[in-house]
Tab-separated table of C-alpha atoms in Angstrom:
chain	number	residue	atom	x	y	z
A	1	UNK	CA	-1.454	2.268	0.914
A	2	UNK	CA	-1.120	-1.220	-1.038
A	3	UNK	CA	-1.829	0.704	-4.274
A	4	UNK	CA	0.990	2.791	-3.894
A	5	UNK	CA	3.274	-0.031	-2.698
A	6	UNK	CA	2.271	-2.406	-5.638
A	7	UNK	CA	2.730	0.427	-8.246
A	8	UNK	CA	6.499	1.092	-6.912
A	9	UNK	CA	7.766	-2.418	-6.373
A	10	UNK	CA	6.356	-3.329	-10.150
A	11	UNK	CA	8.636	-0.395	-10.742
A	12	UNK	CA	11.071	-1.782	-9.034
A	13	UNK	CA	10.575	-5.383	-11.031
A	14	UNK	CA	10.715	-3.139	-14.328
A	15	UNK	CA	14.219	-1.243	-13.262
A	16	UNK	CA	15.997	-4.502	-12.095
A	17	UNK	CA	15.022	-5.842	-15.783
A	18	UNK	CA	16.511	-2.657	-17.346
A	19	UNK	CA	19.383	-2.597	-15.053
A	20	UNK	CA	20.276	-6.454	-15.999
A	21	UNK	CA	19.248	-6.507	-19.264
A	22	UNK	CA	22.181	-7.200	-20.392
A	23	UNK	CA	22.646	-10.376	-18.176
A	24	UNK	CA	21.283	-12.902	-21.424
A	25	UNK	CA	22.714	-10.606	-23.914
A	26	UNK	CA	25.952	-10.146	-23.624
A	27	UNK	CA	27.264	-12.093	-26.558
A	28	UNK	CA	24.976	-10.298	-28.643
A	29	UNK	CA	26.155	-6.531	-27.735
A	30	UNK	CA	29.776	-7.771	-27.921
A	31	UNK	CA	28.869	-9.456	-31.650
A	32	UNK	CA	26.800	-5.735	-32.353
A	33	UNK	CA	29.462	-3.539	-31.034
A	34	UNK	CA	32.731	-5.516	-32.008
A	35	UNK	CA	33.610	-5.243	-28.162
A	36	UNK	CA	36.252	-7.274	-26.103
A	37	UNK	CA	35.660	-8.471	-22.517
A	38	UNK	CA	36.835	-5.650	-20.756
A	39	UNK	CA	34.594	-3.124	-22.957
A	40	UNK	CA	31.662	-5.743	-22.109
A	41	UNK	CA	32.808	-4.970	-18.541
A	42	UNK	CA	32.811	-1.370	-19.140
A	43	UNK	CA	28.935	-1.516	-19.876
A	44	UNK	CA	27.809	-2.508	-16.390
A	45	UNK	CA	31.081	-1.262	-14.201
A	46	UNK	CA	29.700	2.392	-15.459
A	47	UNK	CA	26.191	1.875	-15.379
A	48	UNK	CA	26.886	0.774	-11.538
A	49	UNK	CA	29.007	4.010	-10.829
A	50	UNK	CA	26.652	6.200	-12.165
A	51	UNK	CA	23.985	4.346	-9.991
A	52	UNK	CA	26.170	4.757	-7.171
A	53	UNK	CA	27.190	8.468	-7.529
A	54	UNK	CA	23.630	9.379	-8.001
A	55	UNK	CA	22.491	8.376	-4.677
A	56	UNK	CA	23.624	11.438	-2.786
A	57	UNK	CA	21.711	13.835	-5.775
A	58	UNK	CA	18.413	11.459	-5.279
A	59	UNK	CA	18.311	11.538	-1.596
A	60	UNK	CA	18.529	15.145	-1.484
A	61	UNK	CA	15.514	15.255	-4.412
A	62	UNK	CA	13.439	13.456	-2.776
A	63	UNK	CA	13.951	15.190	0.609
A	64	UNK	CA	12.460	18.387	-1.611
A	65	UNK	CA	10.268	16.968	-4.326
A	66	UNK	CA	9.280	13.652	-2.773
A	67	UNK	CA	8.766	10.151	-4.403
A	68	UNK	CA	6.450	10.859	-7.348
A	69	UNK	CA	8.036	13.300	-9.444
A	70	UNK	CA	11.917	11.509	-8.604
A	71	UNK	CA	10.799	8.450	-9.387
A	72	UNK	CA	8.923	9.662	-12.781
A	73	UNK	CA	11.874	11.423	-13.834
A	74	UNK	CA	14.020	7.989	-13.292
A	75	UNK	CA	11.366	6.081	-15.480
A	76	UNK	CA	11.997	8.272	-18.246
A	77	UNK	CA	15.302	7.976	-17.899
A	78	UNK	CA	15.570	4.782	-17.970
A	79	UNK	CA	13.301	4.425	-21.207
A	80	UNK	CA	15.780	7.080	-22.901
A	81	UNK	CA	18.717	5.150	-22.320
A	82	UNK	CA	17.360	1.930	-23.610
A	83	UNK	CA	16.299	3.511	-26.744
A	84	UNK	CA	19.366	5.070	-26.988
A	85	UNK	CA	20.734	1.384	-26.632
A	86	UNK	CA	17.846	-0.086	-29.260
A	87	UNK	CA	19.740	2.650	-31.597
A	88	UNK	CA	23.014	3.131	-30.202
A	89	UNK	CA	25.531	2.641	-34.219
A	90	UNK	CA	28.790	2.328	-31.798
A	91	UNK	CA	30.055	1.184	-28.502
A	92	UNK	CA	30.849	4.562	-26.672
A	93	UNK	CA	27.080	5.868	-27.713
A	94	UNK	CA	25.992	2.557	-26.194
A	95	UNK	CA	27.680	2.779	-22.767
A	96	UNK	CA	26.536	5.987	-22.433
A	97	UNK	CA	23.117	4.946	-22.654
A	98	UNK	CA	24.027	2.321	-20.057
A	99	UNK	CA	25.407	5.270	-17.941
A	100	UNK	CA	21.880	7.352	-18.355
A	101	UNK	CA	19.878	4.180	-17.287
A	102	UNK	CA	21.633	3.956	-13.903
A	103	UNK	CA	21.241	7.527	-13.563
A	104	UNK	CA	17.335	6.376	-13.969
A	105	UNK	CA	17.237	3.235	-11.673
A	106	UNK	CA	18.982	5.279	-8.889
A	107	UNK	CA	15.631	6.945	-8.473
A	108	UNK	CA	13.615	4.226	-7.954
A	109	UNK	CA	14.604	1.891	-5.007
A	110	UNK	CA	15.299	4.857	-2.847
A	111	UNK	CA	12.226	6.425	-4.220
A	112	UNK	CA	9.911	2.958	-3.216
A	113	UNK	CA	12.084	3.055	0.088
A	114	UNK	CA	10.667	6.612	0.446
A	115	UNK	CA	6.484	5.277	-0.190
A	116	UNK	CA	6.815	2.835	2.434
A	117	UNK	CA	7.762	5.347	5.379
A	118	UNK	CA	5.168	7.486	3.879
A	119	UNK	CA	2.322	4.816	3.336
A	120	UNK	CA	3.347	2.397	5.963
A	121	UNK	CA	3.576	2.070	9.842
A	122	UNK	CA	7.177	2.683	10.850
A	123	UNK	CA	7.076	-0.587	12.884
A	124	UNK	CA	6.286	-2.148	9.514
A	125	UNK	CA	8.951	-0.830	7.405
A	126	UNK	CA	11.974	-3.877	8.001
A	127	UNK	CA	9.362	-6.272	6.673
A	128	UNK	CA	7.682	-4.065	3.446
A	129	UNK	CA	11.691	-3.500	2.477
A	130	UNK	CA	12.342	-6.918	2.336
A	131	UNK	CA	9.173	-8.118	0.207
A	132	UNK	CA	10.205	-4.926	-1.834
A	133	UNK	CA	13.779	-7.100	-2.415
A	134	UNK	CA	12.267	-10.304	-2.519
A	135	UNK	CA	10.088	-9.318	-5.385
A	136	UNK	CA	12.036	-7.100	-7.163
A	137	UNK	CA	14.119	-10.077	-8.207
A	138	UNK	CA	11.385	-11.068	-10.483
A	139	UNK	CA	12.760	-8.262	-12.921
A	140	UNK	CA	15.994	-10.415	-13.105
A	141	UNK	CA	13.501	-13.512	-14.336
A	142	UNK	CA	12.093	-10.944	-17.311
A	143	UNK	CA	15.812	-10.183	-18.704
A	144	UNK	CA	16.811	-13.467	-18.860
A	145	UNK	CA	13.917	-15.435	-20.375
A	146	UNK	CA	11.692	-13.514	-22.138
A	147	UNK	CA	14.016	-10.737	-22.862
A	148	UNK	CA	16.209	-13.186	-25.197
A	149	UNK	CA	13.680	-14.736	-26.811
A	150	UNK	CA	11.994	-11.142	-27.822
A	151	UNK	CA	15.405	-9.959	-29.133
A	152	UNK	CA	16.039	-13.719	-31.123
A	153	UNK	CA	12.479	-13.617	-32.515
A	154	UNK	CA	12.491	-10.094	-33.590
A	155	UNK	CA	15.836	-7.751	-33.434
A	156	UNK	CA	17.732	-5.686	-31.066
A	157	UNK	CA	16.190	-2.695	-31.727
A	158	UNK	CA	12.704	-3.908	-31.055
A	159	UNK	CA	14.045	-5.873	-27.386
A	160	UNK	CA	15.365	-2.511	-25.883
A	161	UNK	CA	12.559	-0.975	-27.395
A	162	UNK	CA	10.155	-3.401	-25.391
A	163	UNK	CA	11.604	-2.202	-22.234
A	164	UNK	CA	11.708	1.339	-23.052
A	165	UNK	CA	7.809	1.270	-23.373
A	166	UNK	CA	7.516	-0.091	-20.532
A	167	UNK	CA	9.690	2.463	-18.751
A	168	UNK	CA	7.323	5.080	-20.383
A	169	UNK	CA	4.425	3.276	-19.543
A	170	UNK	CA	5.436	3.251	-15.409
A	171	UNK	CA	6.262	6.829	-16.057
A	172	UNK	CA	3.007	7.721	-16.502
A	173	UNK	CA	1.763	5.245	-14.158
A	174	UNK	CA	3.472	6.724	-11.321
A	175	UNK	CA	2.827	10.404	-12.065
A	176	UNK	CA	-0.756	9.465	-12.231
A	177	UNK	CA	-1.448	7.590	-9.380
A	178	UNK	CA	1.537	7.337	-6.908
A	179	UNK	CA	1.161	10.403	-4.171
A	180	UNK	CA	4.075	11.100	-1.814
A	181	UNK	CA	1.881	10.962	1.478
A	182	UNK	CA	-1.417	10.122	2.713
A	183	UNK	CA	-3.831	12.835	1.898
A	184	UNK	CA	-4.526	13.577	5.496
A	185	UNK	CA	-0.413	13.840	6.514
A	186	UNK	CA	1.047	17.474	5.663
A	187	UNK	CA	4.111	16.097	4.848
A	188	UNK	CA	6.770	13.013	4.145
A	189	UNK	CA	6.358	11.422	7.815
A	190	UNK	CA	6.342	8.405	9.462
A	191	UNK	CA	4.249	7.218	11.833
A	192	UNK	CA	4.524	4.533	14.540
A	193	UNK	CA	1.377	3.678	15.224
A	194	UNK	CA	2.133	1.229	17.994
A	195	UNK	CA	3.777	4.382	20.296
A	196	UNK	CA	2.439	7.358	17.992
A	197	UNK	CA	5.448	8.432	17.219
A	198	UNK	CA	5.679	10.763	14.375
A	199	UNK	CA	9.624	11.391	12.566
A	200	UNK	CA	10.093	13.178	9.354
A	201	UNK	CA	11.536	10.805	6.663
A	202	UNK	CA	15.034	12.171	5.974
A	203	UNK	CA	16.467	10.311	2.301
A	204	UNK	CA	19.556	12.746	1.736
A	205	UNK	CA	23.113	11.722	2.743
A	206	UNK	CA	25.047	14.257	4.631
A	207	UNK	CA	27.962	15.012	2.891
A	208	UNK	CA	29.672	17.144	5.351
A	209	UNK	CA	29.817	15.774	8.755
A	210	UNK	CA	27.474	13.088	8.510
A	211	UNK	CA	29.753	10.604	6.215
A	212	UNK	CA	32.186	11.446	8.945
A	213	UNK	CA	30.105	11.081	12.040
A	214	UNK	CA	28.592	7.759	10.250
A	215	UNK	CA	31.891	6.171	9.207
A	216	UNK	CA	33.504	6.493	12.622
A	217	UNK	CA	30.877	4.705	13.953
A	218	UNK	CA	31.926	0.843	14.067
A	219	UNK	CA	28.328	-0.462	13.253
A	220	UNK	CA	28.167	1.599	9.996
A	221	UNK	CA	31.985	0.428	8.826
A	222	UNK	CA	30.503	-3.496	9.771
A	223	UNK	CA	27.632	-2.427	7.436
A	224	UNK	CA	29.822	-1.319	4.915
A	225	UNK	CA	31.747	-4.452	4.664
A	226	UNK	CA	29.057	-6.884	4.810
A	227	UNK	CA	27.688	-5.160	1.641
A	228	UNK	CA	30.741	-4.998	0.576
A	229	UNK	CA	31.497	-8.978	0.979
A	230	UNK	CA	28.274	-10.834	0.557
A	231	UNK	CA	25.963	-9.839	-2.787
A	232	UNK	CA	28.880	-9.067	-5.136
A	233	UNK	CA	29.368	-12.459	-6.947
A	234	UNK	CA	25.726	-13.057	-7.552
A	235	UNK	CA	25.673	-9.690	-9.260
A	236	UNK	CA	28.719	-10.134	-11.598
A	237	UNK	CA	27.338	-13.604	-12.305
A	238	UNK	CA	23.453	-12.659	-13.096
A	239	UNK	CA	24.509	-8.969	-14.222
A	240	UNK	CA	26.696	-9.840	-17.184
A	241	UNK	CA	28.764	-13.270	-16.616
A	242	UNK	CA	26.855	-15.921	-15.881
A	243	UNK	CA	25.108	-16.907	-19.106
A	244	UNK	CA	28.176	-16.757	-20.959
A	245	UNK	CA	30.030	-18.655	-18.577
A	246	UNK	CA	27.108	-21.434	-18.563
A	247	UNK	CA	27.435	-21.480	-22.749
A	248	UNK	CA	30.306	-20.993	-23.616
A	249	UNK	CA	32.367	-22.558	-20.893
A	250	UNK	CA	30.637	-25.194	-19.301
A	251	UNK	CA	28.571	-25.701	-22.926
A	252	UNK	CA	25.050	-25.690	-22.229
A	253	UNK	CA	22.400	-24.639	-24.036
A	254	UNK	CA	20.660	-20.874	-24.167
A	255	UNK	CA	17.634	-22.367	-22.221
A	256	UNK	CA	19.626	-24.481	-19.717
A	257	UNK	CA	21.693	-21.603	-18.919
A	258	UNK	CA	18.625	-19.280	-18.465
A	259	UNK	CA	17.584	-21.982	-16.317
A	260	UNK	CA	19.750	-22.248	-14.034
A	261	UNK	CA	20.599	-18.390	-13.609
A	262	UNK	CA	16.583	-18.763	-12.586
A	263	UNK	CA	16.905	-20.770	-9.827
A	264	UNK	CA	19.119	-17.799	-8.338
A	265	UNK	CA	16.084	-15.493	-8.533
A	266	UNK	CA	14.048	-18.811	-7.314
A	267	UNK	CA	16.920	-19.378	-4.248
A	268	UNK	CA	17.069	-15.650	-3.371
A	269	UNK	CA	13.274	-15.297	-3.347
A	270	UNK	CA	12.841	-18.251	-1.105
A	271	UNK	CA	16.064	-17.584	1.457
A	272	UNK	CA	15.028	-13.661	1.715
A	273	UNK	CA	12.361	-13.985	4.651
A	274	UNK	CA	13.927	-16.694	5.977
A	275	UNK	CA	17.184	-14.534	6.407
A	276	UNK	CA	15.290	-11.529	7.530
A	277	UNK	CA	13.013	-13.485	10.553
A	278	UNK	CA	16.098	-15.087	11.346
A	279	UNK	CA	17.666	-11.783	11.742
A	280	UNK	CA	14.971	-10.051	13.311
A	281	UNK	CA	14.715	-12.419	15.955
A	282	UNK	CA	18.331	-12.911	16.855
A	283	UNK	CA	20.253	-9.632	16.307
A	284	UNK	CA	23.170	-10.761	18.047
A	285	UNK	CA	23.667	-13.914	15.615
A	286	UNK	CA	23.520	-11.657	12.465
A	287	UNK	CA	27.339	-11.631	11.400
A	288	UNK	CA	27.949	-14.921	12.984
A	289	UNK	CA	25.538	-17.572	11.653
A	290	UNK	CA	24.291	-15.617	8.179
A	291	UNK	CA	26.802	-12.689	6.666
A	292	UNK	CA	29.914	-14.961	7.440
A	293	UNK	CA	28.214	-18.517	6.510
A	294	UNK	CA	27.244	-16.433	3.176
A	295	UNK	CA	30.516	-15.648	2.575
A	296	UNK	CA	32.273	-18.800	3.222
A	297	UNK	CA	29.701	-20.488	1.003
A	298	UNK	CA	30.692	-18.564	-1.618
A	299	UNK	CA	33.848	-18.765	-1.436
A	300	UNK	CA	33.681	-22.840	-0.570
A	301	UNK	CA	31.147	-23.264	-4.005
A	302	UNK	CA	33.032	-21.400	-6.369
A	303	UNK	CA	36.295	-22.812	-5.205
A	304	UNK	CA	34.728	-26.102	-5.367
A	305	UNK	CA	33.744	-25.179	-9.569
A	306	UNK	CA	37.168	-23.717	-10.077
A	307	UNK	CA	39.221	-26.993	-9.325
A	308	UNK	CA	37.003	-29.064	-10.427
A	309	UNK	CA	38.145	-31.537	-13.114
A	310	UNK	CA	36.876	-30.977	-16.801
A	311	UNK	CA	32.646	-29.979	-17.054
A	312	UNK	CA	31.508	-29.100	-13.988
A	313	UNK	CA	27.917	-31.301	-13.714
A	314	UNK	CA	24.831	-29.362	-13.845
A	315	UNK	CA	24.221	-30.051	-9.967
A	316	UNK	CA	27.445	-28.280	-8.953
A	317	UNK	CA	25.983	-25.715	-10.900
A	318	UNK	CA	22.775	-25.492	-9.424
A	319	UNK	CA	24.788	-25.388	-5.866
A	320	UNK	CA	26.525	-22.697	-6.984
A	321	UNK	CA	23.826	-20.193	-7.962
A	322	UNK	CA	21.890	-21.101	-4.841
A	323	UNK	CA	25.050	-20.606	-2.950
A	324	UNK	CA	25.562	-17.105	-4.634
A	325	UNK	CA	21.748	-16.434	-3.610
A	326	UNK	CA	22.670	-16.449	-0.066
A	327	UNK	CA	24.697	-12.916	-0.858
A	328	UNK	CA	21.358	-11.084	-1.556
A	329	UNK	CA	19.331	-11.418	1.741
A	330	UNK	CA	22.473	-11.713	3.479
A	331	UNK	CA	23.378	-7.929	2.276
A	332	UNK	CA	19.969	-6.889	3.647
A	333	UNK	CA	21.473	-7.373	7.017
A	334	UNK	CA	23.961	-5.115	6.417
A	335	UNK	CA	20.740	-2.514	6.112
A	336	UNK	CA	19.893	-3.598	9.886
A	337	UNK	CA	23.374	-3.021	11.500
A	338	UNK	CA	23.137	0.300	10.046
A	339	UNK	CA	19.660	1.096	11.371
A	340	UNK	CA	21.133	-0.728	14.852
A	341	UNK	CA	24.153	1.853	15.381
A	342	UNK	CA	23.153	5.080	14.183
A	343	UNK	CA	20.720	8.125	15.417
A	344	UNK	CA	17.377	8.686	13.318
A	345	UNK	CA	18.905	11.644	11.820
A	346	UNK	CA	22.039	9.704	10.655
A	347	UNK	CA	20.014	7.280	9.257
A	348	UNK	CA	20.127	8.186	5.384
A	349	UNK	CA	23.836	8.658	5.447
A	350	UNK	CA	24.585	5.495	7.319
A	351	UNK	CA	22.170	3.536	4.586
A	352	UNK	CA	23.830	5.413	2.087
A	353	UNK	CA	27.639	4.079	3.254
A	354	UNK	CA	26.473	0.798	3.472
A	355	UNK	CA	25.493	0.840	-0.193
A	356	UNK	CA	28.550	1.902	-1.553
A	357	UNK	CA	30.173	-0.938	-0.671
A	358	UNK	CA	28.179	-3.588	-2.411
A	359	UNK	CA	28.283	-1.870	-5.516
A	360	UNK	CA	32.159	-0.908	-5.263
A	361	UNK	CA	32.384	-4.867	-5.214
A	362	UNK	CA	30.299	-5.645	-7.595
A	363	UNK	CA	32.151	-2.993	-10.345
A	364	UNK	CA	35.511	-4.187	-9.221
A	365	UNK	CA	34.543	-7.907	-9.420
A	366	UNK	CA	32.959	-7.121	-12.845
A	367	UNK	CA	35.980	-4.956	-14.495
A	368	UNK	CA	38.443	-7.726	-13.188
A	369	UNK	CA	36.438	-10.650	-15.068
A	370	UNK	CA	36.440	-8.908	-17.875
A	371	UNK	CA	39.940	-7.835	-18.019
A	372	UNK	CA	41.126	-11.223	-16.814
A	373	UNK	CA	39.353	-12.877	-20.071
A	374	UNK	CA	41.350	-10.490	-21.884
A	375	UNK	CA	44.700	-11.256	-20.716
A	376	UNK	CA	44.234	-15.112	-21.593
A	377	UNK	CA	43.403	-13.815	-25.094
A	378	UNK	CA	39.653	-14.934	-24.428
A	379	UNK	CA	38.289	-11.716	-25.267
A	380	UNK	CA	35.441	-12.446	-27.873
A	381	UNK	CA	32.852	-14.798	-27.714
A	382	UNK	CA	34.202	-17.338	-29.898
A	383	UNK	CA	37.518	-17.043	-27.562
A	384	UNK	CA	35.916	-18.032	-24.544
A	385	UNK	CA	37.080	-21.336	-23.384
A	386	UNK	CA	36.409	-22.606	-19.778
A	387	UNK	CA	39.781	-22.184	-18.533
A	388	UNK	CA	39.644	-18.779	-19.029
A	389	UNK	CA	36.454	-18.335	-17.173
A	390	UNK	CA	37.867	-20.483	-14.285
A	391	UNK	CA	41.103	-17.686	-14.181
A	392	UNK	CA	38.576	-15.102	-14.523
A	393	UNK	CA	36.685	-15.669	-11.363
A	394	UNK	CA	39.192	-16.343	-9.348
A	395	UNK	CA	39.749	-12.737	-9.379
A	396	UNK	CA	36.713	-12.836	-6.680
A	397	UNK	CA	38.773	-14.430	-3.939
A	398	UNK	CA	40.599	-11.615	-2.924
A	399	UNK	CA	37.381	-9.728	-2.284
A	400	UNK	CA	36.127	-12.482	-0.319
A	401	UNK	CA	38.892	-12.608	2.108
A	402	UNK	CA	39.364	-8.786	2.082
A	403	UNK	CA	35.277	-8.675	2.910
A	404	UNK	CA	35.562	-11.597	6.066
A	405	UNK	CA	38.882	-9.978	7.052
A	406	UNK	CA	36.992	-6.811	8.050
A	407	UNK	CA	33.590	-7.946	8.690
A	408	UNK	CA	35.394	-10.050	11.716
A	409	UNK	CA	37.328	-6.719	12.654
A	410	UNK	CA	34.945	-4.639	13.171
A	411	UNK	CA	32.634	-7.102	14.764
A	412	UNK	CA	35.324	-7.072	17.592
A	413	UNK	CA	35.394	-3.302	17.572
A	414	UNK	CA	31.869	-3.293	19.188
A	415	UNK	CA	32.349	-2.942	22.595
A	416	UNK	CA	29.703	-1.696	24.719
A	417	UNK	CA	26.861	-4.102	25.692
A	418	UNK	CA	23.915	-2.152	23.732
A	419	UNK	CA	25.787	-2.306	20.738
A	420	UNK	CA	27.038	-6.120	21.355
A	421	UNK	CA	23.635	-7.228	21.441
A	422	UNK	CA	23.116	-6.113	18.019
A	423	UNK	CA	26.057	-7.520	16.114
């Protein structure tokens, strides 16, 4: 049980450092592909909608293959995109490697999600998925400390090579060891064993009636839009434009900036199980006193950084990425609404709604940044000025708003008393 848990969330570790490895490098691939902001952009905004896209395909996979073999596949992905970015000669060969890695890290959340209703007790499963989160953010540690200092030391080429050993090496890891259901279980099941219970785990979406039936369903469309409104800023800042906001704008070093984009992983880490007992014990409080107070912290923080007058001091900073923490276990909620309001058999589509919208965020917040720096003629590293940057992510506000706008209306659109008590 804890083998097969340990092996997939170190998985999980080694696909969130793939999927943000470009988080401490960005200045380097724009100085290695001659690329402006908005091309930058284009490296993560596609990698995310091929992530996205593929979660329909994946669900259905492992409905018919089961974890091992989807998740093996994704490794290997993954470690043929990055060495197709170690060796990429131009931009468009190197965004399509970025587009074949998310087409790899697709498999792997939902494909850990998958061992732990398999392995574990269904009663258990809220808890294992949040220690899956909480230490998957260690992968977001690896690409911006170590993964910098490999590619300064040695060369690009041997960095992305790193990681697509060890994509290789958790490739054959997983097909080795990992099995999709206890040997004495005929099939992918889950098993309360508090009421002995026994459902079949279900990972597809439906794509006929079920995105239907799901949407219309006021719980799932709150779900939505607290994804939508709460993790989106930490990911455009610790994805791609934090560390050269920290550098180049605000002017700190390489290792204060990785330093302070650490205490994010630190904050998140820290704030995840007290957001989830805090959830789990009050179900009614959930959009009230943690997906709203997310919000409006990260909206009051970054305001805060945006108007204030010349460097912003390093504490302000530190408020800020702890503030932007807050989105990540806060979004996990958003994962317990949709459990809350929908049948068992909805389940997979309602989850699968829900994570649309954080990822629909985080590519729009990412594409605007990147376009904005652009229009103020900031577009190369040596451009950047912090002015620009300040104009830049101001383009989140809107999504903020938007994101509280309809998290409060469709809180109010939850009438009956079973589904009250839940919002």
């Amino acid at each position: 049980m804890w083998l097969m848990w340990t092996i997939g969330v170190v998985g999980y570790v080694l696909a969130i450092t793939n999927r943000t490895s470009l988080s401490a490098v960005g200045v380097d691939a724009q100085h290695r592909f001659d690329a402006d902001a908005s091309t930058l952009a284009m490296f993560a905004v596609l990698q995310l909608a091929v992530y996205g896209f593929m979660q329909i395909p994946v669900g259905l996979w492992l409905d018919r293959w089961g974890a091992r073999p989807i998740m093996t596949i994704g490794m290997v992905l993954m470690a043929i995109g990055q060495v197709v970015m170690a060796l990429s000669p131009t931009v468009g060969v190197a965004i399509a490697a970025r587009m074949l890695l998310g087409a790899g890290d697709a498999a792997i959340f939902p494909g850990v999600l998958r061992l732990i209703a398999t392995w574990f007790p269904a009663q258990r499963g809220s808890v294992m998925m949040q220690l899956t989160g909480i230490f998957g953010q260690l992968g977001q540690v690896i690409a911006i400390v170590p993964l910098p200092l490999l590619l300064h030391a040695t060369a690009w080429e041997v960095a992305f090579g790193a990681l697509a050993g060890g994509a290789i090496l958790f490739a054959v890891l997983i097909a080795a060891l990992v099995r999709n259901h206890p040997p004495q279980l005929p099939a992918d099941v889950s098993v309360n064993t508090d009421t002995g219970a026994i459902t079949v785990v279900t990972s597809a979406i439906d794509t006929r009636q079920g995105i239907r039936a799901a949407w219309q369903q006021p719980g799932t469309r709150l779900a939505f839009w607290t994804h939508f409104a709460t993790p989106f800023a930490g990911t455009a800042f610790v994805m791609l434009w934090g560390i050269p906001y920290l550098t180049a704008g605000e002017g700190l070093s390489s290792g204060q900036a990785a330093a302070v984009t650490s205490v994010y992983v630190v904050a998140g880490i820290v704030l995840g199980p007290v957001v989830g007992t805090f959830s789990a014990r009050h179900p009614h409080l959930r959009s009230r006193y943690l997906v709203l107070p997310a919000v409006a912290a990260q909206l009051a923080v970054w305001v805060s950084v945006l108007l204030w007058p010349g460097t912003v001091p390093m504490w302000l900073l530190i408020v800020l990425v702890v503030a932007l923490a807050m989105g990540g276990p806060a979004s996990m909620v958003a994962f317990d609404f949709a459990r809350a309001h929908n049948p068992a058999h909805r389940l997979s589509t309602a989850t699968g709604v829900t994570n649309v919208g954080g990822f629909l965020a985080a590519l729009i917040a990412i594409l605007f940044i990147g376009i904005a720096m652009d229009l103020q003629g900031a577009s190369r590293p040596e451009n950047y000025t912090d002015e620009a940057f300040r104009w830049a992510f101001a383009t989140q506000i809107p999504l903020w708003i938007l994101g509280a706008a309809m998290i409060v209306r469709e809180r109010r659109r939850l009438r009956t008393p079973p589904r009250d008590v839940r919002r």
